[in-house]
Amino acid sequence: MPPVLIENPVINSPFSEPARHFRFSDEGITNEIVEERRASSYFVPIAASKKKGKQAAFETEWTQDRVEESKHTNRIRFQVNRWRLNGRPGVTRTTRRLLDYWTREERERKLFFCQIEALETAIYITEVAKKDGAQWIENDLRDYNEKANPGLYRMAFKMATGSGKTVVMAMLMAWQALNKLANPSDRRFSDAFLIVTPGITIRDRLRVLLPNDPNNYYRELDLLPHDLMAELNKAKVLITNFHAFKTRELTDASKLAKSILHGGKAGAFAETPEQMVRRVTRELGAKRNIVVLNDEAHHCYRRKAAEDTERLTGDERKEVETREEEARVWISGLEAVKRKLGVKVVYDLSATPFFLKGSGYPEGTLFQWVVSDFSLIDAIECGIVKVPRVPVSDDTMTGDGPVFRDLWLRIRGDLPRRGRKTDALEGPPKLPAELQAALHSLYGNYVKSYKRWQEAGLMDSDRATPPVFIVVCNNTNVSKLVFDYIAGFEKGLPDGGTTVVPGALDLFSNATQDGAWSNRPNTILVDSRQLESGESMSDAFKKVAGREIEEFKQEYRIRFPGRDPEELADEDLLREVMNTVGKPGKLGARVRCVVSVSMLTEGWDANTVTHILGVRAFSTQLLCEQVVGRGLRRMSYVPNDDGMFEPEYAEVYGVPFSFIPSAGTNPNPKPPRLVTRVRALEDRIDSQITFLGSPAIATRSPTAGSRRPSTRTRCSPSRPRTCPPRPSSGP
């Protein structure tokens, strides 16, 4: 059967309900377009045959025979759609005003349809369903939650990476708070919010949800009429990462003293759950019956007791144990908050709200409380995200596509395992031949992208950053090996000295031409999980990343004269570098390659990622989507003359993802164009002039006398940071 190629996978506008989709067959996606919206569904992983002594693999293709329809979600979608077509009746005056404001035709920054639909769904369930004969929705949700999350009323919104979940969170909070403030006796609403994130990166980025933050989304994205902003400031908003739910020791007494006083009893000096809640939620004051918003909510679940548990070994077992412990801390923390303060509703937002291996549920099972679904394939067909593809048309290819697509199966036996002492990895890095070939092949494609960016003038501006190549490894030892090969290493000499050996990939090497280490590294090594926890890095990782830390301290001295980098913890310095990759004027602005231990965390949203290499195991499409998702944020949100987005691409090796088969088309995509943003300076933000409801500013063409609307200052309708960011401090 000849391979299917899709010339342009973008077939829908991001601003209206999807009206077309590509059909799936038992062989995978086809180029046949069906003239209707795709039903909500997901793909069930099917275990392949397991040979004796071999680890079971999972078939991860998108094929029709693996489609599982989300019947509950589709029934809700039908109700919401019918309500929308009837003019959205039955809502409060405040809700009506917000809906009209978000959907008005003259909006300069139009919201994506998927964002509007998510809010419509929450509004319908809360305000309309009971009056509309759809009480079954809440009944079913409470039944699902009683089985999986006893005592909590959770409602999940499945939204693809890059589709604007943070904007939806802002809209949910504005709708809830403004209704409560308008009618304090209405028990359906709350004006107190606890936002829980999986790590520090997202916690800090979500400051845009604070109404009093200078960069808040309510003003930046025109989510509220001007007169409602002051009212929203009355709401109480607390943002934390789930690690805060870990109970802390109440005394710093020695282990011996604790053993004598309490006979070695575990937890004798730890906070009670009530004390923990009091510490975490102090900023909410006396507020009760709060609303919780879980960002990346697939990390939050109660493990189900399972009789037949698959036996896991090695890195996979440790990863599952870590994931299970984190989920337990998160869900237990919310249960404690519910007992102490009361929780009205928990809004879950995630691109992948599925149970993973080790949860006690069949791997890939969708959270039953999902009420709204906008999947990755929907986002691709609407042009909201980049199109992941294998660059098979690249003339630097040294093997066929499947070799590099299923890379892990060919190299896993030749890579160091977790636990081997770091000292054993000293010396010249030796990579498996297949991994070397994949690196050089994908790097060859990267070089072409880099040159195109140079030719477009994107490398010469202070507001521009280079394209970014990311490598995701399975453990610290493998990442150290890959990092040394890419960035360079120190080689011992007979006289006891050392010499710097440049990296094998020139654009990524951290060595200078005169054999010294650069004080502006092109490649960085990060352990995402350690940096996100807010805890100290392990001694093993500090040893591996020691040279990199010193290099960035030197750059910090150059970039910020008068500041002492020694006052920063090593973790804070590396976190700042990682979080500012792709952000002009920041510490990580010039980074070209990121080598990561484990997956890059959610919230790491550099939109300059163009190439991804996976050097780890992938058992399901869920894991594939989580890794690939780090590189799918678009750079340009300027629609073409048809109101559609032009496709952007991310080139991927080593991730057995079910790609849109467009790899044979447009092998040389255009680089992004530099956008100039007209804005008020930060120190004059109080004097900013806002033109309410104004049309696009007209400009005079330099080649003709005609006047036309300008789109040069238009930012992303979902994420303002897709435009050149302000020169403010922090990620």
XYZ file of C-alpha atoms in Angstrom:
731
model
C 0.000 0.000 0.000
C 1.604 3.362 -1.022
C 2.349 5.726 1.863
C -0.203 8.422 2.548
C 1.063 11.985 2.477
C -0.968 14.975 3.608
C 0.155 18.156 1.898
C -1.313 20.499 4.507
C -2.756 19.021 7.730
C -4.369 22.341 8.744
C -7.972 22.068 7.527
C -9.922 24.020 10.170
C -9.930 27.537 11.568
C -8.826 27.766 15.221
C -11.578 30.322 15.885
C -14.650 28.269 14.971
C -15.939 24.782 15.704
C -13.977 22.183 13.690
C -16.010 21.162 10.659
C -13.681 18.596 9.029
C -11.292 15.850 10.022
C -9.036 13.233 8.486
C -10.474 9.721 8.609
C -8.704 6.884 10.393
C -8.550 3.377 8.956
C -7.195 0.140 10.405
C -3.828 1.096 8.875
C -3.762 4.565 10.458
C -4.706 8.061 9.420
C -5.720 8.625 5.791
C -5.778 11.723 3.592
C -9.553 11.393 3.210
C -11.373 14.388 4.711
C -14.704 13.806 6.463
C -16.939 16.889 6.393
C -17.914 16.910 10.064
C -16.316 17.301 13.469
C -14.435 14.332 14.889
C -16.190 12.655 17.824
C -14.417 12.665 21.166
C -12.374 9.486 21.416
C -8.964 8.184 22.438
C -6.615 5.403 21.401
C -6.296 2.332 23.595
C -2.760 0.891 23.843
C -2.640 -2.795 22.907
C 0.146 -4.970 24.268
C 2.171 -6.783 21.633
C 3.082 -10.438 22.060
C 5.614 -10.952 24.837
C 8.510 -13.238 24.098
C 10.254 -15.118 26.880
C 12.771 -12.932 28.615
C 11.737 -9.843 26.704
C 9.883 -6.786 27.932
C 6.395 -6.368 26.519
C 6.081 -3.554 24.025
C 2.970 -1.582 23.167
C 1.634 -0.929 19.717
C 1.251 2.827 19.593
C -0.168 3.544 16.150
C -3.291 5.653 15.674
C -5.555 3.103 14.017
C -9.330 2.797 13.844
C -9.418 -0.563 15.601
C -7.953 1.035 18.734
C -10.361 3.947 18.933
C -12.423 4.081 22.110
C -15.286 6.573 21.975
C -15.736 8.918 24.942
C -19.500 8.461 25.079
C -20.055 10.544 28.199
C -18.044 13.460 26.791
C -19.855 13.259 23.446
C -23.249 13.367 25.163
C -22.200 16.496 27.066
C -20.805 18.045 23.861
C -24.183 17.473 22.173
C -26.052 19.213 25.017
C -23.652 22.174 25.046
C -23.782 22.531 21.268
C -27.597 22.559 21.263
C -27.594 25.148 24.057
C -25.102 27.303 22.126
C -27.208 27.221 18.963
C -30.242 28.303 21.002
C -28.431 31.445 22.190
C -27.047 30.125 25.518
C -30.179 30.788 27.641
C -30.590 30.277 31.384
C -27.421 31.944 32.693
C -26.851 34.766 35.164
C -26.543 38.370 34.018
C -22.800 38.302 34.821
C -22.260 35.121 32.839
C -24.193 36.548 29.889
C -21.991 39.624 29.869
C -18.808 37.539 29.959
C -19.939 35.208 27.165
C -20.861 38.151 24.967
C -17.515 39.801 25.677
C -15.486 36.666 24.882
C -17.322 35.891 21.643
C -17.910 39.334 20.143
C -16.920 39.552 16.480
C -14.886 42.736 16.796
C -12.349 41.256 19.241
C -8.819 42.157 18.231
C -7.504 39.053 20.005
C -9.947 36.322 19.195
C -10.073 33.370 21.542
C -9.735 29.841 20.213
C -12.973 27.902 19.837
C -11.636 25.181 22.161
C -11.194 27.776 24.919
C -14.727 29.097 24.507
C -16.138 25.552 24.411
C -14.390 24.598 27.661
C -16.004 27.563 29.431
C -19.371 26.886 27.833
C -19.198 23.336 29.169
C -18.418 24.439 32.733
C -21.160 27.084 32.566
C -23.736 24.683 31.161
C -23.084 22.025 33.820
C -23.128 24.571 36.668
C -25.914 26.949 35.641
C -28.095 25.289 33.002
C -28.047 21.478 33.016
C -30.531 20.945 35.848
C -33.048 23.303 34.223
C -32.437 21.724 30.826
C -33.258 18.142 31.798
C -29.577 17.161 31.980
C -29.228 16.460 35.696
C -27.627 13.177 34.615
C -24.370 15.020 33.886
C -23.748 15.986 37.514
C -25.087 12.646 38.745
C -22.651 10.750 36.517
C -19.742 12.992 37.506
C -20.421 12.490 41.192
C -20.697 8.741 40.664
C -17.390 8.600 38.735
C -15.660 10.702 41.386
C -17.025 8.707 44.293
C -15.319 5.623 42.835
C -12.001 7.275 41.951
C -11.789 10.419 44.136
C -14.076 9.947 47.169
C -15.169 13.265 48.628
C -13.979 15.402 45.703
C -16.103 16.711 42.826
C -13.706 16.841 39.868
C -14.432 18.070 36.356
C -11.703 17.615 33.707
C -11.006 19.578 30.530
C -8.835 17.759 28.014
C -6.945 20.388 26.009
C -3.940 19.747 23.794
C -0.594 21.272 24.687
C -0.448 24.768 23.224
C -4.217 25.219 22.987
C -4.319 27.752 25.827
C -5.157 25.970 29.087
C -3.902 28.902 31.148
C -6.361 31.204 29.396
C -9.181 28.800 30.232
C -8.094 28.848 33.876
C -8.277 32.655 33.861
C -11.739 32.570 32.300
C -12.982 29.968 34.810
C -11.750 32.081 37.707
C -13.240 35.300 36.336
C -16.616 33.626 35.740
C -16.713 32.048 39.204
C -15.440 35.071 41.134
C -17.503 37.767 39.403
C -20.690 35.746 39.837
C -19.951 35.219 43.543
C -19.122 38.889 44.087
C -22.290 39.941 42.253
C -24.436 37.590 44.346
C -22.651 36.427 47.545
C -25.516 34.117 48.490
C -25.264 32.044 45.293
C -23.734 28.777 46.505
C -22.831 27.649 42.985
C -19.865 30.034 42.905
C -16.761 30.954 44.868
C -14.320 33.867 44.930
C -11.437 31.925 46.522
C -9.097 29.808 44.413
C -6.296 27.338 45.059
C -4.228 26.614 41.937
C -2.028 23.506 42.204
C 0.806 22.804 39.769
C 3.253 19.916 39.246
C 6.338 22.072 39.733
C 7.972 25.425 40.267
C 8.152 26.329 36.570
C 4.388 26.270 36.104
C 3.784 27.783 39.538
C 5.840 30.817 38.601
C 4.427 31.059 35.077
C 0.852 31.011 36.387
C 1.359 34.326 38.173
C -0.466 35.713 35.132
C -3.630 34.399 36.843
C -3.195 36.830 39.733
C -5.471 39.821 39.011
C -2.904 42.233 40.495
C 0.063 40.880 38.509
C 1.458 43.445 36.009
C 1.271 40.839 33.223
C -2.089 39.317 34.176
C -4.006 37.630 31.364
C -7.261 39.396 32.190
C -5.799 42.636 30.885
C -3.155 41.271 28.468
C -5.674 39.160 26.548
C -8.669 41.449 27.059
C -10.615 38.797 28.976
C -12.635 41.300 31.009
C -14.337 44.632 30.399
C -12.348 47.429 31.973
C -14.867 48.079 34.770
C -14.772 44.462 35.994
C -11.007 44.367 36.596
C -11.276 46.229 39.906
C -14.024 43.863 41.051
C -11.921 40.792 40.230
C -9.147 42.148 42.458
C -11.369 41.296 45.437
C -10.946 37.564 44.755
C -8.469 35.485 46.782
C -6.002 33.525 44.624
C -3.261 31.207 45.866
C -0.822 29.376 43.561
C 1.334 26.521 44.845
C 3.059 23.372 43.612
C 1.869 20.042 45.005
C 5.167 19.523 46.864
C 3.845 22.006 49.432
C 1.364 19.292 50.509
C 4.218 17.180 51.909
C 4.079 17.278 55.685
C 7.120 18.909 57.251
C 9.044 18.276 60.418
C 8.020 20.602 63.235
C 11.371 20.417 64.999
C 15.007 20.242 63.991
C 15.907 17.862 66.792
C 18.478 15.210 65.977
C 17.501 11.705 64.979
C 18.848 10.430 68.283
C 16.724 12.870 70.286
C 13.630 11.942 68.304
C 14.341 8.254 68.832
C 14.670 8.708 72.581
C 11.565 10.884 72.927
C 9.252 8.813 70.754
C 10.929 5.457 70.480
C 11.737 5.957 66.799
C 8.069 6.253 65.866
C 7.810 7.514 62.276
C 6.151 10.898 61.771
C 6.039 11.767 65.460
C 7.472 15.221 64.789
C 5.685 15.815 61.475
C 2.793 18.193 60.793
C -0.715 16.853 60.979
C -2.738 17.191 57.748
C -4.662 20.065 59.371
C -1.444 21.906 60.203
C -0.207 21.375 56.664
C -3.393 22.888 55.218
C -3.142 25.863 57.558
C 0.433 26.491 56.394
C -0.300 26.084 52.655
C -3.551 28.065 52.515
C -2.693 30.889 54.938
C -3.093 33.501 52.177
C -6.739 32.513 51.643
C -7.597 33.842 55.099
C -11.019 32.790 56.352
C -12.346 31.725 52.962
C -14.298 28.468 52.789
C -15.716 26.265 50.014
C -12.986 27.181 47.598
C -12.458 26.257 43.940
C -9.355 24.208 43.112
C -7.707 24.271 39.702
C -5.270 21.428 38.965
C -2.872 22.256 36.155
C -1.476 19.140 34.432
C -4.011 17.180 36.454
C -2.958 13.758 35.141
C -0.414 13.799 38.003
C -3.232 13.810 40.567
C -5.054 10.531 41.252
C -5.703 7.956 43.945
C -4.100 4.622 43.079
C -6.609 1.837 42.622
C -5.898 -1.455 44.330
C -5.325 -3.983 41.571
C -5.116 -7.740 42.005
C -3.133 -8.428 38.845
C -0.227 -5.972 38.899
C 2.364 -6.174 36.160
C 5.865 -6.770 37.462
C 8.194 -3.905 36.571
C 11.969 -3.717 36.741
C 14.818 -1.226 36.432
C 14.271 2.377 35.434
C 10.604 1.751 34.624
C 9.865 0.456 38.135
C 11.570 3.439 39.782
C 9.758 5.868 37.508
C 6.394 4.296 38.366
C 7.169 4.372 42.105
C 8.123 8.061 41.938
C 5.017 8.913 39.908
C 2.752 7.009 42.318
C 4.208 8.777 45.367
C 3.769 12.201 43.755
C 0.156 11.402 42.844
C -0.514 10.260 46.419
C 0.888 13.490 47.898
C -1.195 15.604 45.511
C -4.540 13.858 45.973
C -4.043 13.478 49.745
C -3.309 17.198 49.977
C -6.574 18.072 48.217
C -8.502 15.703 50.485
C -6.996 17.438 53.518
C -7.953 20.861 52.091
C -11.498 19.587 51.551
C -11.774 18.458 55.183
C -10.389 21.730 56.560
C -11.802 24.401 54.215
C -14.325 22.698 51.962
C -13.877 22.391 48.197
C -16.772 23.310 45.929
C -15.311 21.874 42.727
C -11.961 20.798 41.319
C -11.291 21.840 37.720
C -8.698 19.554 36.137
C -6.820 20.743 33.063
C -4.531 18.455 31.110
C -3.586 17.515 27.570
C -3.341 13.891 28.673
C -5.858 13.081 31.455
C -5.130 9.351 31.391
C -4.068 6.799 33.978
C -0.525 5.550 33.467
C 1.150 2.265 34.297
C 1.224 1.588 38.026
C -1.995 3.504 38.764
C -4.018 0.331 39.242
C -6.094 1.171 36.148
C -5.471 -0.216 32.655
C -2.745 1.922 31.124
C -4.169 4.651 28.904
C -7.607 4.732 30.586
C -9.219 8.172 30.247
C -10.297 9.966 33.432
C -14.050 9.335 33.538
C -14.760 12.887 34.693
C -13.574 14.482 31.417
C -16.356 16.816 30.239
C -14.666 18.628 27.332
C -12.197 17.257 24.790
C -9.893 19.012 22.334
C -7.233 16.473 21.420
C -3.800 16.841 19.868
C -5.033 15.665 16.472
C -7.808 18.296 16.680
C -5.207 20.951 17.520
C -3.035 19.904 14.575
C -5.974 20.033 12.170
C -6.797 23.534 13.480
C -3.171 24.667 13.171
C -2.947 25.557 16.866
C 0.235 23.501 17.396
C 3.236 22.477 15.364
C 3.026 19.299 13.297
C 5.384 16.604 14.665
C 7.031 14.639 11.854
C 10.002 12.436 10.984
C 12.213 14.355 8.519
C 12.554 11.452 6.061
C 13.161 13.789 3.117
C 16.395 15.015 4.717
C 19.335 14.043 2.498
C 21.537 13.476 5.572
C 19.460 10.391 6.430
C 21.705 7.324 6.880
C 19.006 4.768 7.553
C 15.327 4.290 6.940
C 12.709 6.054 9.019
C 11.678 3.223 11.361
C 15.275 2.787 12.584
C 15.268 6.251 14.095
C 11.591 6.233 15.006
C 11.940 3.145 17.243
C 15.455 4.022 18.345
C 15.213 2.865 21.961
C 14.573 -0.771 21.085
C 17.894 -0.849 19.214
C 20.122 0.903 21.740
C 18.765 0.192 25.242
C 21.086 -2.752 25.855
C 24.185 -0.675 25.093
C 23.499 2.261 27.407
C 24.476 2.638 31.098
C 21.757 1.921 33.621
C 20.668 4.028 36.565
C 22.764 3.376 39.638
C 26.112 2.875 37.944
C 28.593 5.188 39.616
C 29.240 8.406 37.714
C 33.000 7.814 38.010
C 32.617 4.832 35.691
C 31.480 7.182 32.920
C 34.613 9.335 32.922
C 36.616 9.499 29.707
C 35.600 9.760 26.047
C 31.836 9.240 25.603
C 31.019 6.088 23.634
C 27.532 6.030 22.138
C 25.876 3.103 20.350
C 26.291 3.395 16.587
C 22.539 3.777 16.016
C 22.352 6.656 18.536
C 25.305 8.399 16.906
C 23.651 8.035 13.505
C 20.359 9.433 14.798
C 22.093 12.385 16.460
C 24.077 13.297 13.356
C 21.107 12.837 11.042
C 18.763 15.019 13.085
C 21.575 17.504 13.682
C 22.088 17.754 9.926
C 18.451 18.774 9.611
C 18.900 21.252 12.476
C 21.862 22.884 10.697
C 19.609 23.590 7.715
C 17.022 25.219 10.000
C 19.738 27.231 11.718
C 21.024 28.556 8.392
C 17.502 29.475 7.262
C 17.060 31.474 10.483
C 20.394 33.182 9.833
C 19.449 34.047 6.262
C 16.166 35.519 7.516
C 18.107 37.790 9.882
C 16.729 36.089 12.993
C 20.155 35.493 14.512
C 21.315 39.107 14.327
C 18.695 40.759 16.505
C 18.749 41.154 20.277
C 15.090 40.103 20.189
C 15.794 36.790 18.463
C 16.939 33.398 19.723
C 18.222 30.303 17.880
C 16.145 27.206 17.088
C 16.316 24.679 19.926
C 17.166 20.953 19.799
C 16.104 18.854 22.814
C 17.262 15.369 23.848
C 15.210 13.467 26.430
C 17.152 10.689 28.221
C 16.062 7.997 30.654
C 18.574 8.563 33.463
C 21.461 10.732 34.668
C 24.186 8.439 33.342
C 22.779 8.335 29.817
C 22.240 12.092 29.796
C 25.862 12.622 30.936
C 27.081 10.403 28.086
C 25.011 12.225 25.459
C 25.877 15.646 26.893
C 29.624 14.980 26.762
C 29.361 13.707 23.190
C 27.395 16.771 22.066
C 28.985 19.541 24.161
C 32.523 18.255 24.744
C 34.482 16.764 27.642
C 37.800 16.983 29.460
C 40.427 14.403 28.551
C 43.152 13.405 30.979
C 46.785 13.843 29.938
C 49.815 11.708 30.899
C 51.229 14.580 32.990
C 48.098 14.659 35.126
C 46.592 17.675 33.416
C 43.506 17.839 31.217
C 42.580 19.169 27.812
C 39.195 20.177 26.458
C 37.844 18.004 23.646
C 35.158 19.844 21.597
C 31.733 18.286 21.137
C 31.000 16.235 18.028
C 28.253 18.625 16.865
C 29.821 22.013 16.123
C 26.822 24.264 16.756
C 26.210 22.567 20.119
C 29.813 22.391 21.361
C 30.597 24.285 24.565
C 34.318 24.490 23.746
C 35.995 27.512 22.161
C 38.390 27.302 19.223
C 41.393 27.798 21.499
C 40.542 24.736 23.587
C 38.807 26.357 26.551
C 35.266 26.173 27.884
C 32.926 28.881 26.643
C 31.318 31.142 29.230
C 28.162 31.126 27.071
C 27.282 27.437 26.703
C 25.362 26.339 23.618
C 24.184 23.113 25.292
C 22.809 22.622 28.807
C 22.156 19.540 30.919
C 19.152 19.595 33.279
C 17.391 17.202 35.619
C 13.829 18.438 35.284
C 12.357 16.465 38.164
C 14.887 17.721 40.701
C 14.622 21.337 39.547
C 10.815 21.281 39.663
C 10.548 19.898 43.189
C 12.256 22.959 44.654
C 14.511 20.649 46.651
C 18.294 20.535 46.476
C 19.903 18.725 43.572
C 21.512 15.400 44.317
C 25.281 15.321 44.779
C 25.528 12.988 41.773
C 23.833 15.468 39.460
C 25.809 18.403 40.851
C 28.969 16.520 39.963
C 27.733 15.878 36.437
C 26.586 19.478 35.905
C 29.343 21.199 37.871
C 31.142 22.658 34.858
C 27.888 23.916 33.356
C 26.943 25.651 36.618
C 30.299 27.448 36.751
C 29.953 28.567 33.115
C 26.575 30.138 33.780
C 27.847 31.822 36.916
C 30.474 33.478 34.741
C 27.831 34.597 32.225
C 25.671 35.820 35.106
C 28.543 38.085 36.241
C 28.887 39.492 32.720
C 25.157 39.962 32.178
C 24.382 41.413 35.615
C 27.350 43.491 36.835
C 27.306 44.030 40.570
C 25.292 40.904 41.341
C 26.936 37.959 43.037
C 25.967 34.578 41.513
C 27.284 32.864 44.632
C 24.208 34.173 46.432
C 22.087 32.015 44.138
C 21.630 28.326 44.832
C 22.876 26.137 42.002
C 19.316 24.878 41.545
C 17.960 28.413 41.140
C 20.599 29.287 38.559
C 19.949 26.212 36.417
C 16.197 26.676 36.767
C 16.504 30.249 35.508
C 18.548 29.084 32.518
C 16.128 26.278 31.666
C 13.026 28.449 32.022
C 14.411 31.217 29.809
C 15.488 29.116 26.838
C 14.046 30.817 23.764
C 13.377 34.091 25.610
C 15.337 37.096 24.264
C 17.533 38.972 26.689
C 17.430 36.216 29.304
C 20.110 33.918 30.708
C 19.031 31.008 28.504
C 18.400 33.067 25.354
C 21.316 31.676 23.347
C 20.964 28.013 24.311
C 20.712 25.802 21.230
C 20.465 22.321 22.760
C 18.899 20.982 25.968
C 19.801 17.500 27.242
C 17.258 16.480 29.867
C 17.137 13.710 32.437
C 13.631 12.252 32.237
C 10.924 14.297 30.508
C 11.118 18.046 30.279
C 8.446 19.200 32.652
C 5.106 20.626 31.686
C 5.192 24.365 31.594
C 8.551 24.425 29.864
C 7.087 26.262 26.925
C 9.934 27.424 24.671
C 8.246 27.948 21.303
C 11.578 27.887 19.445
C 11.943 24.085 19.684
C 12.373 22.629 16.195
C 13.977 19.212 16.831
C 13.363 16.464 19.423
C 15.323 13.256 20.060
C 13.999 10.611 22.463
C 16.544 8.368 24.197
C 14.207 6.513 26.548
C 11.407 3.931 26.571
C 7.923 4.811 25.287
C 5.157 2.332 26.020
C 2.096 4.335 24.941
C 1.013 7.275 22.825
C 0.397 9.098 26.102
C 4.092 9.170 26.969
C 4.936 10.027 23.370
C 2.545 12.966 23.423
C 3.912 14.243 26.731
C 7.487 14.322 25.383
C 6.647 15.629 21.922
C 4.332 18.201 23.478
C 7.324 20.135 24.806
C 8.132 21.125 21.237
C 4.694 21.832 19.802
C 4.081 25.466 20.779
C 3.760 27.676 17.713
C 5.847 30.771 17.087
C 3.395 32.694 14.909
C -0.311 33.187 15.534
C -0.981 35.487 12.595
C -3.688 33.891 10.397
C -3.450 33.900 6.619
C -5.970 35.480 4.257
C -8.308 32.499 4.768
C -8.326 32.979 8.541
C -6.226 29.821 9.036
C -2.770 29.268 10.503
C 0.060 28.162 8.232
C 1.556 24.849 9.429
C 4.713 24.869 11.544
C 6.764 21.710 12.118
C 8.770 19.900 14.809
C 11.230 17.261 13.538
C 11.285 14.171 15.786
C 13.452 11.045 16.148
C 13.327 8.331 18.783
C 9.688 8.842 19.750
C 7.382 6.145 18.295
C 4.593 8.643 17.830
C 1.702 8.280 15.384
C 2.584 11.264 13.240
C 0.491 13.093 10.710
C 2.022 11.665 7.514
C 3.227 14.963 6.092
C 6.918 14.174 6.291
C 7.381 14.195 2.544
C 6.010 17.697 2.089
C 7.521 21.112 2.683
C 10.984 19.841 3.748
C 12.237 23.416 4.186
C 9.592 25.312 6.185
C 10.006 29.064 6.388
C 11.602 30.423 9.568
C 9.395 32.543 11.826
C 9.281 36.237 11.153
C 10.338 38.738 13.746
C 7.394 40.592 15.268
C 7.541 44.050 16.805
C 5.316 44.524 19.827
C 4.132 48.020 20.720
C 3.766 48.222 24.486
C 4.002 50.403 27.561
C 7.256 50.238 29.509
C 7.028 48.347 32.793
C 7.811 51.418 34.903
C 5.042 53.345 33.125
C 2.418 50.591 33.057
C -0.005 52.682 35.144
C -0.063 55.251 32.334
C -0.808 52.727 29.598
C -3.431 53.918 27.111
C -6.047 51.345 26.125
C -8.278 51.824 23.081
C -11.405 49.902 23.994
C -13.060 48.154 21.061
C -10.789 49.851 18.517
C -10.228 48.324 15.085
C -6.765 47.338 13.829
C -4.398 50.276 13.439
C -4.032 51.324 9.814
C -0.548 51.707 8.341
C 0.653 53.065 5.029
C 2.400 50.588 2.771
C 5.941 51.703 1.898
C 5.441 50.618 -1.725
C 1.967 51.927 -2.327
C -0.231 54.735 -1.156
C -3.004 52.483 0.074
C -3.854 52.015 3.710
C -4.430 48.592 5.165
C -4.969 47.065 8.632
C -1.699 46.108 10.270
C -1.211 42.736 11.948
C 2.404 43.297 12.893
C 1.716 43.858 16.568
C -0.766 41.051 16.988
C 0.182 38.519 19.660
C -1.028 35.010 20.300
C -4.742 34.904 21.127
C -3.944 32.318 23.739
C -0.449 33.060 25.057
C 1.058 36.549 24.883
C 4.543 35.159 25.319
C 4.513 33.858 21.771
C 5.406 37.440 20.845
C 8.818 38.789 21.799
C 8.563 38.961 25.597
C 8.996 42.084 27.649
C 12.463 42.708 29.013
C 11.217 42.057 32.543
C 12.977 39.779 34.974
C 11.949 36.210 35.599
C 10.519 33.493 33.335
